PDB file of C-alpha atoms in Angstrom:
ATOM      1  CA  UNK A   5      -6.970   9.430  12.547  1.00 73.00           C
ATOM      2  CA  UNK A   6      -4.674   6.559  11.817  1.00 79.00           C
ATOM      3  CA  UNK A   7      -0.896   6.424  12.133  1.00 88.00           C
ATOM      4  CA  UNK A   8       1.762   3.746  12.103  1.00 93.00           C
ATOM      5  CA  UNK A   9       5.386   3.745  13.231  1.00 95.00           C
ATOM      6  CA  UNK A  10       8.104   1.408  12.075  1.00 96.00           C
ATOM      7  CA  UNK A  11      11.915   1.711  11.919  1.00 96.00           C
ATOM      8  CA  UNK A  12      13.202   3.368   8.775  1.00 94.00           C
ATOM      9  CA  UNK A  13      15.960   0.878   8.124  1.00 96.00           C
ATOM     10  CA  UNK A  14      17.368  -2.412   9.369  1.00 97.00           C
ATOM     11  CA  UNK A  15      20.534  -4.253   8.353  1.00 97.00           C
ATOM     12  CA  UNK A  16      21.177  -7.952   8.863  1.00 97.00           C
ATOM     13  CA  UNK A  17      23.400 -10.702   7.472  1.00 97.00           C
ATOM     14  CA  UNK A  18      22.435 -13.645   5.324  1.00 97.00           C
ATOM     15  CA  UNK A  19      21.067 -16.535   7.341  1.00 97.00           C
ATOM     16  CA  UNK A  20      20.164 -14.374  10.321  1.00 97.00           C
ATOM     17  CA  UNK A  21      16.746 -13.545  11.805  1.00 97.00           C
ATOM     18  CA  UNK A  22      15.349 -10.036  11.792  1.00 98.00           C
ATOM     19  CA  UNK A  23      12.268  -8.541  13.416  1.00 98.00           C
ATOM     20  CA  UNK A  24      10.546  -5.412  12.101  1.00 98.00           C
ATOM     21  CA  UNK A  25       8.244  -3.776  14.628  1.00 98.00           C
ATOM     22  CA  UNK A  26       5.162  -1.727  13.966  1.00 97.00           C
ATOM     23  CA  UNK A  27       3.018   0.264  16.372  1.00 97.00           C
ATOM     24  CA  UNK A  28      -0.234   1.778  15.263  1.00 94.00           C
ATOM     25  CA  UNK A  29      -2.974   4.139  16.308  1.00 92.00           C
ATOM     26  CA  UNK A  30      -6.402   3.802  14.815  1.00 87.00           C
ATOM     27  CA  UNK A  31     -10.009   4.257  15.774  1.00 83.00           C
ATOM     28  CA  UNK A  32     -11.575   0.977  14.819  1.00 82.00           C
ATOM     29  CA  UNK A  33      -9.362  -1.923  13.789  1.00 84.00           C
ATOM     30  CA  UNK A  34      -9.884  -4.591  11.176  1.00 85.00           C
ATOM     31  CA  UNK A  35      -6.418  -6.058  10.915  1.00 89.00           C
ATOM     32  CA  UNK A  36      -2.688  -5.506  10.439  1.00 94.00           C
ATOM     33  CA  UNK A  37      -1.018  -6.442   7.160  1.00 94.00           C
ATOM     34  CA  UNK A  38       2.541  -6.586   5.894  1.00 96.00           C
ATOM     35  CA  UNK A  39       3.708  -5.852   2.382  1.00 96.00           C
ATOM     36  CA  UNK A  40       7.070  -6.217   0.672  1.00 97.00           C
ATOM     37  CA  UNK A  41       8.305  -3.903  -2.044  1.00 96.00           C
ATOM     38  CA  UNK A  42      11.468  -4.374  -4.036  1.00 96.00           C
ATOM     39  CA  UNK A  43      13.125  -1.389  -5.708  1.00 92.00           C
ATOM     40  CA  UNK A  44      11.145  -0.451  -8.781  1.00 88.00           C
ATOM     41  CA  UNK A  45       8.416  -2.964  -8.039  1.00 92.00           C
ATOM     42  CA  UNK A  46       4.890  -2.916  -6.705  1.00 94.00           C
ATOM     43  CA  UNK A  47       4.087  -3.810  -3.090  1.00 95.00           C
ATOM     44  CA  UNK A  48       3.133  -7.438  -2.631  1.00 95.00           C
ATOM     45  CA  UNK A  49       1.135  -8.911   0.220  1.00 94.00           C
ATOM     46  CA  UNK A  50       2.990 -10.979   2.820  1.00 95.00           C
ATOM     47  CA  UNK A  51       0.667 -11.571   5.757  1.00 94.00           C
ATOM     48  CA  UNK A  52      -2.405 -10.486   7.677  1.00 93.00           C
ATOM     49  CA  UNK A  53      -3.333 -10.631  11.360  1.00 94.00           C
ATOM     50  CA  UNK A  54      -6.838  -9.887  12.532  1.00 91.00           C
ATOM     51  CA  UNK A  55      -6.527 -11.641  15.886  1.00 93.00           C
ATOM     52  CA  UNK A  56      -3.769 -11.735  18.509  1.00 96.00           C
ATOM     53  CA  UNK A  57      -1.004 -14.203  18.008  1.00 97.00           C
ATOM     54  CA  UNK A  58       1.479 -15.465  15.484  1.00 96.00           C
ATOM     55  CA  UNK A  59       0.821 -16.309  11.838  1.00 93.00           C
ATOM     56  CA  UNK A  60       3.506 -18.300  10.051  1.00 93.00           C
ATOM     57  CA  UNK A  61       4.062 -18.522   6.327  1.00 89.00           C
ATOM     58  CA  UNK A  62       7.292 -20.263   5.451  1.00 92.00           C
ATOM     59  CA  UNK A  63      10.267 -18.165   6.498  1.00 96.00           C
ATOM     60  CA  UNK A  64       8.032 -15.221   7.390  1.00 96.00           C
ATOM     61  CA  UNK A  65       5.917 -14.862  10.527  1.00 97.00           C
ATOM     62  CA  UNK A  66       3.769 -11.995  11.706  1.00 97.00           C
ATOM     63  CA  UNK A  67       2.575 -11.247  15.210  1.00 98.00           C
ATOM     64  CA  UNK A  68      -0.180  -9.045  16.567  1.00 97.00           C
ATOM     65  CA  UNK A  69      -1.089  -7.776  20.010  1.00 97.00           C
ATOM     66  CA  UNK A  70      -4.252  -5.708  19.777  1.00 95.00           C
ATOM     67  CA  UNK A  71      -4.076  -4.620  23.430  1.00 95.00           C
ATOM     68  CA  UNK A  72      -0.633  -3.104  22.787  1.00 96.00           C
ATOM     69  CA  UNK A  73      -1.487  -1.820  19.277  1.00 95.00           C
ATOM     70  CA  UNK A  74       1.688  -3.565  18.190  1.00 96.00           C
ATOM     71  CA  UNK A  75       2.801  -6.073  15.656  1.00 97.00           C
ATOM     72  CA  UNK A  76       5.952  -7.374  14.099  1.00 98.00           C
ATOM     73  CA  UNK A  77       7.204  -9.187  11.040  1.00 98.00           C
ATOM     74  CA  UNK A  78       9.816 -11.855  11.625  1.00 98.00           C
ATOM     75  CA  UNK A  79      12.021 -12.962   8.770  1.00 97.00           C
ATOM     76  CA  UNK A  80      14.106 -16.082   9.303  1.00 97.00           C
ATOM     77  CA  UNK A  81      17.008 -17.571   7.341  1.00 97.00           C
ATOM     78  CA  UNK A  82      17.518 -14.271   5.589  1.00 97.00           C
ATOM     79  CA  UNK A  83      18.454 -14.358   1.926  1.00 97.00           C
ATOM     80  CA  UNK A  84      19.908 -11.631  -0.275  1.00 97.00           C
ATOM     81  CA  UNK A  85      16.605 -11.466  -2.164  1.00 97.00           C
ATOM     82  CA  UNK A  86      14.883 -10.371   1.057  1.00 97.00           C
ATOM     83  CA  UNK A  87      16.528  -6.957   0.682  1.00 98.00           C
ATOM     84  CA  UNK A  88      13.500  -4.740   0.136  1.00 97.00           C
ATOM     85  CA  UNK A  89      11.188  -2.297   1.878  1.00 96.00           C
ATOM     86  CA  UNK A  90       8.620  -3.725   4.267  1.00 97.00           C
ATOM     87  CA  UNK A  91       5.425  -1.886   5.081  1.00 96.00           C
ATOM     88  CA  UNK A  92       2.963  -2.517   7.844  1.00 96.00           C
ATOM     89  CA  UNK A  93      -0.576  -1.424   7.088  1.00 94.00           C
ATOM     90  CA  UNK A  94      -3.661  -1.152   9.229  1.00 92.00           C
ATOM     91  CA  UNK A  95      -7.244  -1.276   8.077  1.00 85.00           C
ATOM     92  CA  UNK A  96      -9.347   0.770  10.405  1.00 78.00           C
ATOM     93  CA  UNK A  97     -10.957   4.094  11.044  1.00 72.00           C
ATOM     94  CA  UNK A  98     -14.193   5.154   9.508  1.00 69.00           C
ATOM     95  CA  UNK A  99     -14.853   3.159   6.388  1.00 70.00           C
ATOM     96  CA  UNK A 100     -11.988   0.746   6.977  1.00 75.00           C
ATOM     97  CA  UNK A 101      -9.380   2.356   4.750  1.00 83.00           C
ATOM     98  CA  UNK A 102      -5.964   0.713   4.502  1.00 87.00           C
ATOM     99  CA  UNK A 103      -3.199   3.017   5.736  1.00 90.00           C
ATOM    100  CA  UNK A 104       0.484   2.217   5.367  1.00 92.00           C
ATOM    101  CA  UNK A 105       3.471   2.957   7.557  1.00 92.00           C
ATOM    102  CA  UNK A 106       6.517   4.745   6.147  1.00 93.00           C
ATOM    103  CA  UNK A 107       8.271   1.476   5.423  1.00 95.00           C
ATOM    104  CA  UNK A 108      11.399  -0.233   6.728  1.00 96.00           C
ATOM    105  CA  UNK A 109      14.266  -0.701   4.320  1.00 96.00           C
ATOM    106  CA  UNK A 110      15.900  -4.044   4.990  1.00 98.00           C
ATOM    107  CA  UNK A 111      19.432  -4.593   3.731  1.00 97.00           C
ATOM    108  CA  UNK A 112      20.746  -8.139   3.826  1.00 97.00           C
ATOM    109  CA  UNK A 113      24.541  -8.365   3.707  1.00 96.00           C
ATOM    110  CA  UNK A 114      26.561 -11.446   2.739  1.00 94.00           C
TER     111      UNK A 114
ATOM    112  CA  UNK B 199      -6.131 -14.266 -14.031  1.00 69.00           C
ATOM    113  CA  UNK B 200      -4.665 -10.966 -15.224  1.00 83.00           C
ATOM    114  CA  UNK B 201      -3.230  -8.662 -12.558  1.00 93.00           C
ATOM    115  CA  UNK B 202      -3.942  -5.014 -11.925  1.00 97.00           C
ATOM    116  CA  UNK B 203      -2.951  -2.873 -14.877  1.00 97.00           C
ATOM    117  CA  UNK B 204      -2.209   0.831 -14.922  1.00 98.00           C
ATOM    118  CA  UNK B 205      -1.765   3.191 -17.826  1.00 97.00           C
ATOM    119  CA  UNK B 206       0.298   5.017 -18.696  1.00 97.00           C
ATOM    120  CA  UNK B 207       3.401   3.685 -16.978  1.00 97.00           C
ATOM    121  CA  UNK B 208       5.332   6.929 -17.309  1.00 97.00           C
ATOM    122  CA  UNK B 209       4.166  10.479 -17.760  1.00 97.00           C
ATOM    123  CA  UNK B 210       5.890  13.849 -17.932  1.00 98.00           C
ATOM    124  CA  UNK B 211       3.839  16.982 -17.455  1.00 98.00           C
ATOM    125  CA  UNK B 212       4.510  20.630 -16.680  1.00 97.00           C
ATOM    126  CA  UNK B 213       3.214  22.691 -13.789  1.00 98.00           C
ATOM    127  CA  UNK B 214      -0.358  23.813 -14.201  1.00 98.00           C
ATOM    128  CA  UNK B 215      -1.370  20.981 -16.484  1.00 98.00           C
ATOM    129  CA  UNK B 216      -3.767  18.236 -15.537  1.00 98.00           C
ATOM    130  CA  UNK B 217      -3.367  14.486 -15.795  1.00 98.00           C
ATOM    131  CA  UNK B 218      -5.620  11.422 -15.822  1.00 98.00           C
ATOM    132  CA  UNK B 219      -4.357   8.025 -14.747  1.00 98.00           C
ATOM    133  CA  UNK B 220      -6.171   4.782 -15.386  1.00 98.00           C
ATOM    134  CA  UNK B 221      -6.414   1.530 -13.443  1.00 98.00           C
ATOM    135  CA  UNK B 222      -8.023  -1.785 -14.381  1.00 98.00           C
ATOM    136  CA  UNK B 223      -8.520  -4.053 -11.356  1.00 97.00           C
ATOM    137  CA  UNK B 224      -8.388  -7.821 -11.239  1.00 95.00           C
ATOM    138  CA  UNK B 225     -11.551  -9.316 -12.656  1.00 94.00           C
ATOM    139  CA  UNK B 226     -14.159  -9.657  -9.920  1.00 91.00           C
ATOM    140  CA  UNK B 227     -12.589  -7.071  -7.631  1.00 92.00           C
ATOM    141  CA  UNK B 228     -14.928  -4.193  -6.958  1.00 92.00           C
ATOM    142  CA  UNK B 229     -12.721  -2.213  -4.570  1.00 92.00           C
ATOM    143  CA  UNK B 230     -10.022   0.029  -6.035  1.00 95.00           C
ATOM    144  CA  UNK B 231      -7.687   2.191  -3.962  1.00 95.00           C
ATOM    145  CA  UNK B 232      -5.145   4.776  -5.045  1.00 97.00           C
ATOM    146  CA  UNK B 233      -1.885   5.648  -3.313  1.00 96.00           C
ATOM    147  CA  UNK B 234       0.835   8.211  -3.870  1.00 97.00           C
ATOM    148  CA  UNK B 235       4.363   7.038  -3.149  1.00 96.00           C
ATOM    149  CA  UNK B 236       7.299   9.409  -2.755  1.00 93.00           C
ATOM    150  CA  UNK B 237      10.727   8.803  -1.211  1.00 84.00           C
ATOM    151  CA  UNK B 238      10.526   9.383   2.519  1.00 73.00           C
ATOM    152  CA  UNK B 239       6.736   9.633   2.587  1.00 77.00           C
ATOM    153  CA  UNK B 240       5.869   6.011   2.066  1.00 84.00           C
ATOM    154  CA  UNK B 241       2.493   5.136   0.623  1.00 92.00           C
ATOM    155  CA  UNK B 242      -0.037   7.897   1.133  1.00 93.00           C
ATOM    156  CA  UNK B 243      -3.679   6.903   0.785  1.00 93.00           C
ATOM    157  CA  UNK B 244      -5.606   8.964  -1.754  1.00 95.00           C
ATOM    158  CA  UNK B 245      -9.038   7.352  -2.007  1.00 93.00           C
ATOM    159  CA  UNK B 246     -10.923   4.099  -2.309  1.00 93.00           C
ATOM    160  CA  UNK B 247     -13.813   3.335  -4.627  1.00 95.00           C
ATOM    161  CA  UNK B 248     -16.306   0.537  -4.362  1.00 92.00           C
ATOM    162  CA  UNK B 249     -19.144  -0.067  -6.784  1.00 92.00           C
ATOM    163  CA  UNK B 250     -18.686   3.368  -8.384  1.00 94.00           C
ATOM    164  CA  UNK B 251     -18.860   5.176  -5.021  1.00 94.00           C
ATOM    165  CA  UNK B 252     -16.021   6.813  -3.143  1.00 94.00           C
ATOM    166  CA  UNK B 253     -15.882   4.906   0.107  1.00 90.00           C
ATOM    167  CA  UNK B 254     -12.836   6.502   1.727  1.00 89.00           C
ATOM    168  CA  UNK B 255     -10.731   9.565   1.177  1.00 91.00           C
ATOM    169  CA  UNK B 256      -7.241  10.542   2.334  1.00 91.00           C
ATOM    170  CA  UNK B 257      -5.898  13.976   3.212  1.00 90.00           C
ATOM    171  CA  UNK B 258      -5.164  15.330  -0.223  1.00 95.00           C
ATOM    172  CA  UNK B 259      -6.347  18.625  -1.700  1.00 96.00           C
ATOM    173  CA  UNK B 260      -9.356  18.824  -3.981  1.00 96.00           C
ATOM    174  CA  UNK B 261      -7.051  18.893  -7.020  1.00 97.00           C
ATOM    175  CA  UNK B 262      -6.930  15.123  -6.634  1.00 98.00           C
ATOM    176  CA  UNK B 263     -10.111  13.398  -7.706  1.00 97.00           C
ATOM    177  CA  UNK B 264     -11.170  10.026  -8.929  1.00 97.00           C
ATOM    178  CA  UNK B 265     -14.017   7.966 -10.203  1.00 97.00           C
ATOM    179  CA  UNK B 266     -14.956   4.378 -10.835  1.00 97.00           C
ATOM    180  CA  UNK B 267     -16.914   2.968 -13.710  1.00 97.00           C
ATOM    181  CA  UNK B 268     -19.515   0.203 -13.774  1.00 95.00           C
ATOM    182  CA  UNK B 269     -16.861  -2.311 -14.897  1.00 94.00           C
ATOM    183  CA  UNK B 270     -14.789  -1.373 -11.787  1.00 95.00           C
ATOM    184  CA  UNK B 271     -12.113   0.375 -13.824  1.00 97.00           C
ATOM    185  CA  UNK B 272     -10.988   3.530 -12.087  1.00 98.00           C
ATOM    186  CA  UNK B 273      -9.398   6.806 -13.047  1.00 98.00           C
ATOM    187  CA  UNK B 274      -7.754   9.457 -10.966  1.00 98.00           C
ATOM    188  CA  UNK B 275      -7.271  13.026 -12.049  1.00 98.00           C
ATOM    189  CA  UNK B 276      -4.876  15.647 -10.795  1.00 98.00           C
ATOM    190  CA  UNK B 277      -5.535  19.201 -11.889  1.00 96.00           C
ATOM    191  CA  UNK B 278      -3.223  22.223 -11.760  1.00 97.00           C
ATOM    192  CA  UNK B 279      -0.143  20.076 -11.306  1.00 98.00           C
ATOM    193  CA  UNK B 280       2.556  21.158  -8.889  1.00 97.00           C
ATOM    194  CA  UNK B 281       6.186  20.062  -8.721  1.00 97.00           C
ATOM    195  CA  UNK B 282       5.419  18.205  -5.491  1.00 95.00           C
ATOM    196  CA  UNK B 283       2.957  15.960  -7.308  1.00 97.00           C
ATOM    197  CA  UNK B 284       5.873  14.100  -8.890  1.00 97.00           C
ATOM    198  CA  UNK B 285       5.505  10.596  -7.528  1.00 97.00           C
ATOM    199  CA  UNK B 286       4.666   7.000  -8.226  1.00 97.00           C
ATOM    200  CA  UNK B 287       0.889   6.562  -8.243  1.00 98.00           C
ATOM    201  CA  UNK B 288      -0.186   3.080  -7.315  1.00 97.00           C
ATOM    202  CA  UNK B 289      -3.558   1.523  -7.763  1.00 97.00           C
ATOM    203  CA  UNK B 290      -4.645  -1.547  -5.810  1.00 96.00           C
ATOM    204  CA  UNK B 291      -7.693  -3.760  -6.005  1.00 95.00           C
ATOM    205  CA  UNK B 292      -9.149  -6.277  -3.616  1.00 91.00           C
ATOM    206  CA  UNK B 293     -12.023  -8.663  -3.331  1.00 85.00           C
ATOM    207  CA  UNK B 294     -14.253  -7.063  -0.761  1.00 75.00           C
ATOM    208  CA  UNK B 295     -15.092 -10.413   0.794  1.00 72.00           C
ATOM    209  CA  UNK B 296     -11.506 -11.619   0.997  1.00 64.00           C
ATOM    210  CA  UNK B 297     -10.520 -13.099   4.343  1.00 64.00           C
ATOM    211  CA  UNK B 298      -7.140 -11.435   4.474  1.00 68.00           C
ATOM    212  CA  UNK B 299      -7.973  -8.006   3.088  1.00 75.00           C
ATOM    213  CA  UNK B 300      -5.136  -8.596   0.654  1.00 88.00           C
ATOM    214  CA  UNK B 301      -4.674  -5.789  -1.833  1.00 91.00           C
ATOM    215  CA  UNK B 302      -3.153  -6.437  -5.223  1.00 94.00           C
ATOM    216  CA  UNK B 303      -1.091  -3.590  -6.564  1.00 96.00           C
ATOM    217  CA  UNK B 304      -0.512  -2.539 -10.132  1.00 97.00           C
ATOM    218  CA  UNK B 305       2.952  -1.541 -11.395  1.00 96.00           C
ATOM    219  CA  UNK B 306       2.195   2.145 -10.907  1.00 97.00           C
ATOM    220  CA  UNK B 307       2.351   5.273 -13.027  1.00 97.00           C
ATOM    221  CA  UNK B 308       5.505   7.328 -12.592  1.00 97.00           C
ATOM    222  CA  UNK B 309       4.485  10.991 -12.913  1.00 97.00           C
ATOM    223  CA  UNK B 310       7.134  13.662 -13.331  1.00 97.00           C
ATOM    224  CA  UNK B 311       6.095  17.303 -13.132  1.00 97.00           C
ATOM    225  CA  UNK B 312       8.547  19.799 -14.592  1.00 97.00           C
TER     226      UNK B 312
END
């Protein structure tokens, strides 16, 4: 089957950098994605890594190491509006279904 | 382009009843997935439909079923509701040939079972 592990919560201060790690287990792998969900809102796509290395999109970067079954989301210059839940998700297994981790609740303090 | 829409947004049912939720994907998206979200359980995958066929299925009991129509709209049905079925049900669509596998989520249907 597929499973993902990520920390349940992280706290950081405004302007800081925070890294949210994700390890996964899957038979077959088509890519690791990250989604952001604010309270009461729908998850929105942040990034996708199919190959090893770092992908940068503005203040957010995502990294993947397929040999370690590991990835992370890096958020720089944290802002209060970044307070949200962050989910890693892996597409894999038979049929390539997208499975989500339990989510990491990020709290950004002033 | 209109986003993913879900109806109804809120629903209250009692144990033993059944419920049907509806999802309209983004125009041109043929893949529709359903997720159940509860506090502490994250997003649990229910099933994925593509071109009217169930392509993937999660680990939910047979009380949970779905279907997809020729216009890609999808419905999911939960029969014999239990208290534990109270959750936010999210639908997501994607373009099957998208480079990033990005899924676009609807606002969800909040189901409360009393």
